[in-house]
Amino acid sequence: MHHGGFRPTGLDDESWIGKVFLYRPDEAVPLDESGEKMLPLAQFYLPGLPFCSPLLSDTRVLTLFMSRTFPEQFEEMGRNWLIREYGSHERLERREEPVPVPSLKPFPLRAELVGADFPLWDGGVPPELEEEVLRLERAGEIESYYDIISHTYEHKIGGYPSFCQSGVDPGEGFEFVFQLSSDSKVGLNVVGNGSLMLWKHEGTGEWVLYYDFY
């Protein structure tokens, strides 16, 4: 997903980074555990995307909020970060809620379908594929795994997480859903040019947040 070079449509069926404007009538910007308003990080209108996780098949709009101080990795959702999911049957209001200052610079997002996104070498390569790559390297047929794969490091829904350090496994039943990467135009810096990565459990619907950085 990218931004810049095009104007916002002003319609509700648009995805944004650094902005949330769709709420249920009884909702406002959530508060963190210190009682401060969280930052609106992103709003995704899922029917307008070329790809979406099957775990979001019943979700029309997804919004993400986070405390100005990053939560702990794998911290339970609710205290310092929050995802809201809305189905097609829910009535949403368009509102410009006051948010903390300074905040992020908002941009509308435009999605493009990426035909192939592979896991990073130290971030989830299946053992059988790892063995085959090592065999090809020993045989001199390739110099590196990265000669034969591509990986998208930007904001994305689907694909594989962009770990900066050794990859992690959030546990059985969790599927990687989306990430937001550090973005200087937006003013988003994940500690040290890292990425926020989010998984959802296929059975319970629980969300997990992890991030790392250089």
mmCIF file of C-alpha atoms in Angstrom:
data_model
loop_
_atom_site.group_PDB
_atom_site.id
_atom_site.type_symbol
_atom_site.label_atom_id
_atom_site.label_comp_id
_atom_site.label_asym_id
_atom_site.label_seq_id
_atom_site.Cartn_x
_atom_site.Cartn_y
_atom_site.Cartn_z
ATOM 1 C CA MET A 1 0.000 0.000 0.000
ATOM 2 C CA HIS A 2 1.345 3.429 -0.874
ATOM 3 C CA HIS A 3 0.415 7.085 -0.517
ATOM 4 C CA GLY A 4 1.234 10.366 -2.203
ATOM 5 C CA GLY A 5 0.659 11.505 -5.761
ATOM 6 C CA PHE A 6 -3.137 11.406 -5.606
ATOM 7 C CA ARG A 7 -5.889 13.336 -3.857
ATOM 8 C CA PRO A 8 -8.287 11.894 -1.276
ATOM 9 C CA THR A 9 -11.744 11.112 -2.593
ATOM 10 C CA GLY A 10 -13.578 12.308 0.504
ATOM 11 C CA LEU A 11 -15.615 9.096 0.493
ATOM 12 C CA ASP A 12 -15.984 6.526 3.252
ATOM 13 C CA ASP A 13 -14.647 3.696 1.067
ATOM 14 C CA GLU A 14 -11.059 4.891 1.353
ATOM 15 C CA SER A 15 -8.182 3.564 3.451
ATOM 16 C CA TRP A 16 -5.969 5.936 5.446
ATOM 17 C CA ILE A 17 -2.794 5.979 7.487
ATOM 18 C CA GLY A 18 -2.588 8.460 10.359
ATOM 19 C CA LYS A 19 -6.339 9.038 10.391
ATOM 20 C CA VAL A 20 -9.573 7.407 11.575
ATOM 21 C CA PHE A 21 -12.936 9.007 10.819
ATOM 22 C CA LEU A 22 -15.443 6.135 11.006
ATOM 23 C CA TYR A 23 -16.969 5.302 14.395
ATOM 24 C CA ARG A 24 -20.080 3.690 15.776
ATOM 25 C CA PRO A 25 -22.478 6.285 17.230
ATOM 26 C CA ASP A 26 -21.449 5.333 20.783
ATOM 27 C CA GLU A 27 -17.674 5.407 20.152
ATOM 28 C CA ALA A 28 -14.900 7.977 20.393
ATOM 29 C CA VAL A 29 -11.101 7.883 20.296
ATOM 30 C CA PRO A 30 -10.113 5.191 22.841
ATOM 31 C CA LEU A 31 -8.070 5.992 25.943
ATOM 32 C CA ASP A 32 -4.874 4.214 26.961
ATOM 33 C CA GLU A 33 -4.140 2.920 30.461
ATOM 34 C CA SER A 34 -2.967 6.409 31.499
ATOM 35 C CA GLY A 35 -6.262 7.960 30.454
ATOM 36 C CA GLU A 36 -4.740 9.679 27.405
ATOM 37 C CA LYS A 37 -6.270 9.532 23.944
ATOM 38 C CA MET A 38 -4.628 6.993 21.657
ATOM 39 C CA LEU A 39 -3.248 7.966 18.259
ATOM 40 C CA PRO A 40 -5.327 6.965 15.217
ATOM 41 C CA LEU A 41 -2.823 4.929 13.185
ATOM 42 C CA ALA A 42 -4.872 3.497 10.335
ATOM 43 C CA GLN A 43 -8.293 2.896 8.839
ATOM 44 C CA PHE A 44 -8.819 0.195 6.202
ATOM 45 C CA TYR A 45 -11.884 -0.158 4.000
ATOM 46 C CA LEU A 46 -11.520 -3.839 3.191
ATOM 47 C CA PRO A 47 -13.985 -4.353 0.283
ATOM 48 C CA GLY A 48 -11.902 -1.896 -1.734
ATOM 49 C CA LEU A 49 -8.655 -3.859 -1.391
ATOM 50 C CA PRO A 50 -7.385 -6.296 -4.054
ATOM 51 C CA PHE A 51 -6.549 -8.863 -1.345
ATOM 52 C CA CYS A 52 -7.655 -9.450 2.219
ATOM 53 C CA SER A 53 -7.110 -12.214 4.751
ATOM 54 C CA PRO A 54 -9.953 -14.761 4.980
ATOM 55 C CA LEU A 55 -9.943 -13.991 8.720
ATOM 56 C CA LEU A 56 -11.381 -10.571 7.826
ATOM 57 C CA SER A 57 -14.080 -11.869 5.484
ATOM 58 C CA ASP A 58 -16.844 -10.545 7.759
ATOM 59 C CA THR A 59 -15.117 -7.193 8.363
ATOM 60 C CA ARG A 60 -15.937 -4.130 6.265
ATOM 61 C CA VAL A 61 -13.874 -1.511 8.117
ATOM 62 C CA LEU A 62 -10.897 -2.016 10.439
ATOM 63 C CA THR A 63 -9.314 0.748 12.525
ATOM 64 C CA LEU A 64 -6.120 0.732 14.601
ATOM 65 C CA PHE A 65 -5.277 3.001 17.552
ATOM 66 C CA MET A 66 -2.137 3.066 19.682
ATOM 67 C CA SER A 67 -0.762 4.892 22.694
ATOM 68 C CA ARG A 68 1.850 7.586 22.029
ATOM 69 C CA THR A 69 4.258 5.363 23.970
ATOM 70 C CA PHE A 70 4.565 2.032 22.191
ATOM 71 C CA PRO A 71 3.060 -0.895 24.092
ATOM 72 C CA GLU A 72 5.189 -3.859 25.037
ATOM 73 C CA GLN A 73 5.654 -6.498 22.362
ATOM 74 C CA PHE A 74 2.826 -9.060 22.645
ATOM 75 C CA GLU A 75 1.031 -6.819 25.158
ATOM 76 C CA GLU A 76 -2.651 -7.710 25.429
ATOM 77 C CA MET A 77 -4.921 -5.542 23.312
ATOM 78 C CA GLY A 78 -6.972 -2.881 25.068
ATOM 79 C CA ARG A 79 -4.611 -1.112 27.445
ATOM 80 C CA ASN A 80 -2.333 0.700 24.992
ATOM 81 C CA TRP A 81 -3.479 -0.401 21.551
ATOM 82 C CA LEU A 82 -6.813 -1.300 20.033
ATOM 83 C CA ILE A 83 -8.253 -2.735 16.836
ATOM 84 C CA ARG A 84 -11.909 -2.171 16.008
ATOM 85 C CA GLU A 85 -13.632 -4.308 13.377
ATOM 86 C CA TYR A 86 -16.976 -3.428 11.812
ATOM 87 C CA GLY A 87 -19.213 -5.691 9.763
ATOM 88 C CA SER A 88 -21.290 -4.665 6.768
ATOM 89 C CA HIS A 89 -24.442 -4.532 8.920
ATOM 90 C CA GLU A 90 -23.084 -1.932 11.366
ATOM 91 C CA ARG A 91 -24.011 1.730 11.047
ATOM 92 C CA LEU A 92 -20.966 3.985 11.170
ATOM 93 C CA GLU A 93 -20.735 7.746 11.477
ATOM 94 C CA ARG A 94 -18.130 9.913 9.812
ATOM 95 C CA ARG A 95 -16.601 12.179 12.460
ATOM 96 C CA GLU A 96 -13.447 14.217 12.902
ATOM 97 C CA GLU A 97 -12.606 13.352 16.498
ATOM 98 C CA PRO A 98 -9.978 15.485 18.306
ATOM 99 C CA VAL A 99 -6.705 13.546 18.530
ATOM 100 C CA PRO A 100 -3.459 14.055 20.492
ATOM 101 C CA VAL A 101 -1.067 16.747 19.268
ATOM 102 C CA PRO A 102 1.443 16.333 17.786
ATOM 103 C CA SER A 103 -0.018 13.500 15.770
ATOM 104 C CA LEU A 104 0.783 11.760 12.505
ATOM 105 C CA LYS A 105 0.393 13.420 9.116
ATOM 106 C CA PRO A 106 -2.539 11.596 7.494
ATOM 107 C CA PHE A 107 -2.511 10.262 3.941
ATOM 108 C CA PRO A 108 -5.040 8.240 1.953
ATOM 109 C CA LEU A 109 -3.708 4.831 0.963
ATOM 110 C CA ARG A 110 -3.888 3.130 -2.402
ATOM 111 C CA ALA A 111 -3.459 -0.639 -2.588
ATOM 112 C CA GLU A 112 -1.793 -2.624 -5.350
ATOM 113 C CA LEU A 113 -1.831 -6.397 -5.647
ATOM 114 C CA VAL A 114 1.628 -7.935 -5.179
ATOM 115 C CA GLY A 115 1.816 -11.248 -6.976
ATOM 116 C CA ALA A 116 4.472 -12.807 -4.747
ATOM 117 C CA ASP A 117 5.654 -11.951 -1.242
ATOM 118 C CA PHE A 118 8.044 -14.404 0.398
ATOM 119 C CA PRO A 119 9.173 -14.739 4.029
ATOM 120 C CA LEU A 120 12.529 -13.292 5.021
ATOM 121 C CA TRP A 121 15.304 -15.852 5.495
ATOM 122 C CA ASP A 122 15.299 -15.485 9.271
ATOM 123 C CA GLY A 123 11.566 -15.055 9.541
ATOM 124 C CA GLY A 124 9.509 -18.110 8.703
ATOM 125 C CA VAL A 125 11.054 -19.997 5.775
ATOM 126 C CA PRO A 126 9.680 -23.586 5.863
ATOM 127 C CA PRO A 127 12.399 -26.158 6.735
ATOM 128 C CA GLU A 128 12.035 -28.027 3.429
ATOM 129 C CA LEU A 129 12.494 -24.806 1.440
ATOM 130 C CA GLU A 130 15.457 -23.813 3.608
ATOM 131 C CA GLU A 131 17.155 -27.142 2.861
ATOM 132 C CA GLU A 132 16.588 -26.718 -0.883
ATOM 133 C CA VAL A 133 17.992 -23.174 -0.869
ATOM 134 C CA LEU A 134 21.096 -24.331 1.006
ATOM 135 C CA ARG A 135 21.544 -27.135 -1.528
ATOM 136 C CA LEU A 136 21.366 -24.644 -4.409
ATOM 137 C CA GLU A 137 23.903 -22.389 -2.686
ATOM 138 C CA ARG A 138 26.323 -25.268 -2.106
ATOM 139 C CA ALA A 139 25.944 -26.306 -5.742
ATOM 140 C CA GLY A 140 26.750 -22.767 -6.856
ATOM 141 C CA GLU A 141 23.431 -22.393 -8.668
ATOM 142 C CA ILE A 142 22.506 -19.318 -6.624
ATOM 143 C CA GLU A 143 24.497 -16.992 -4.382
ATOM 144 C CA SER A 144 21.709 -16.137 -1.971
ATOM 145 C CA TYR A 145 18.085 -16.846 -1.095
ATOM 146 C CA TYR A 146 17.348 -13.225 -1.979
ATOM 147 C CA ASP A 147 18.384 -13.865 -5.586
ATOM 148 C CA ILE A 148 15.233 -15.909 -6.127
ATOM 149 C CA ILE A 149 12.578 -14.243 -3.949
ATOM 150 C CA SER A 150 10.932 -10.846 -3.481
ATOM 151 C CA HIS A 151 9.624 -9.260 -0.298
ATOM 152 C CA THR A 152 7.500 -6.162 0.298
ATOM 153 C CA TYR A 153 8.678 -4.067 3.252
ATOM 154 C CA GLU A 154 6.056 -1.297 3.078
ATOM 155 C CA HIS A 155 2.584 -1.046 4.616
ATOM 156 C CA LYS A 156 0.703 -4.159 3.552
ATOM 157 C CA ILE A 157 -2.185 -6.504 4.185
ATOM 158 C CA GLY A 158 -1.287 -10.151 3.722
ATOM 159 C CA GLY A 159 2.044 -11.605 2.689
ATOM 160 C CA TYR A 160 4.749 -12.104 5.312
ATOM 161 C CA PRO A 161 5.996 -9.868 8.150
ATOM 162 C CA SER A 162 9.075 -7.693 7.598
ATOM 163 C CA PHE A 163 11.195 -8.621 10.591
ATOM 164 C CA CYS A 164 14.285 -6.509 11.254
ATOM 165 C CA GLN A 165 15.695 -9.080 13.680
ATOM 166 C CA SER A 166 15.152 -12.834 13.953
ATOM 167 C CA GLY A 167 11.522 -13.704 13.282
ATOM 168 C CA VAL A 168 9.020 -14.731 15.942
ATOM 169 C CA ASP A 169 6.102 -17.144 15.973
ATOM 170 C CA PRO A 170 3.078 -15.830 17.908
ATOM 171 C CA GLY A 171 1.749 -19.353 18.355
ATOM 172 C CA GLU A 172 -0.409 -22.007 16.754
ATOM 173 C CA GLY A 173 -3.526 -20.747 15.029
ATOM 174 C CA PHE A 174 -2.296 -17.184 14.473
ATOM 175 C CA GLU A 175 -2.156 -15.842 10.917
ATOM 176 C CA PHE A 176 -0.232 -12.733 9.893
ATOM 177 C CA VAL A 177 -2.756 -10.133 8.702
ATOM 178 C CA PHE A 178 -1.107 -6.727 8.181
ATOM 179 C CA GLN A 179 1.768 -4.405 9.008
ATOM 180 C CA LEU A 180 2.531 -0.695 9.176
ATOM 181 C CA SER A 181 6.146 0.217 8.506
ATOM 182 C CA SER A 182 8.126 3.272 9.568
ATOM 183 C CA ASP A 183 7.236 6.133 7.242
ATOM 184 C CA SER A 184 8.995 9.511 7.345
ATOM 185 C CA LYS A 185 6.294 11.315 5.334
ATOM 186 C CA VAL A 186 3.629 10.237 7.810
ATOM 187 C CA GLY A 187 5.887 10.795 10.825
ATOM 188 C CA LEU A 188 5.675 7.162 11.930
ATOM 189 C CA ASN A 189 8.896 5.741 13.347
ATOM 190 C CA VAL A 190 8.625 2.314 14.941
ATOM 191 C CA VAL A 191 11.423 2.822 17.513
ATOM 192 C CA GLY A 192 14.286 2.503 15.007
ATOM 193 C CA ASN A 193 12.886 2.247 11.485
ATOM 194 C CA GLY A 194 10.991 -0.953 12.247
ATOM 195 C CA SER A 195 7.487 -2.242 11.543
ATOM 196 C CA LEU A 196 4.302 -2.926 13.492
ATOM 197 C CA MET A 197 3.120 -6.458 12.693
ATOM 198 C CA LEU A 198 -0.273 -7.893 13.589
ATOM 199 C CA TRP A 199 -1.630 -11.441 13.652
ATOM 200 C CA LYS A 200 -5.150 -12.752 14.281
ATOM 201 C CA HIS A 201 -6.137 -16.144 15.696
ATOM 202 C CA GLU A 202 -8.220 -18.235 13.321
ATOM 203 C CA GLY A 203 -10.332 -19.680 16.126
ATOM 204 C CA THR A 204 -10.699 -17.088 18.879
ATOM 205 C CA GLY A 205 -10.322 -13.901 16.830
ATOM 206 C CA GLU A 206 -7.648 -12.677 19.270
ATOM 207 C CA TRP A 207 -5.181 -10.113 17.898
ATOM 208 C CA VAL A 208 -1.434 -10.080 18.615
ATOM 209 C CA LEU A 209 0.896 -7.103 18.130
ATOM 210 C CA TYR A 210 4.650 -7.411 17.686
ATOM 211 C CA TYR A 211 7.303 -5.008 16.455
ATOM 212 C CA ASP A 212 11.048 -4.970 16.063
ATOM 213 C CA PHE A 213 13.577 -2.500 14.712
ATOM 214 C CA TYR A 214 17.176 -1.999 13.616
#
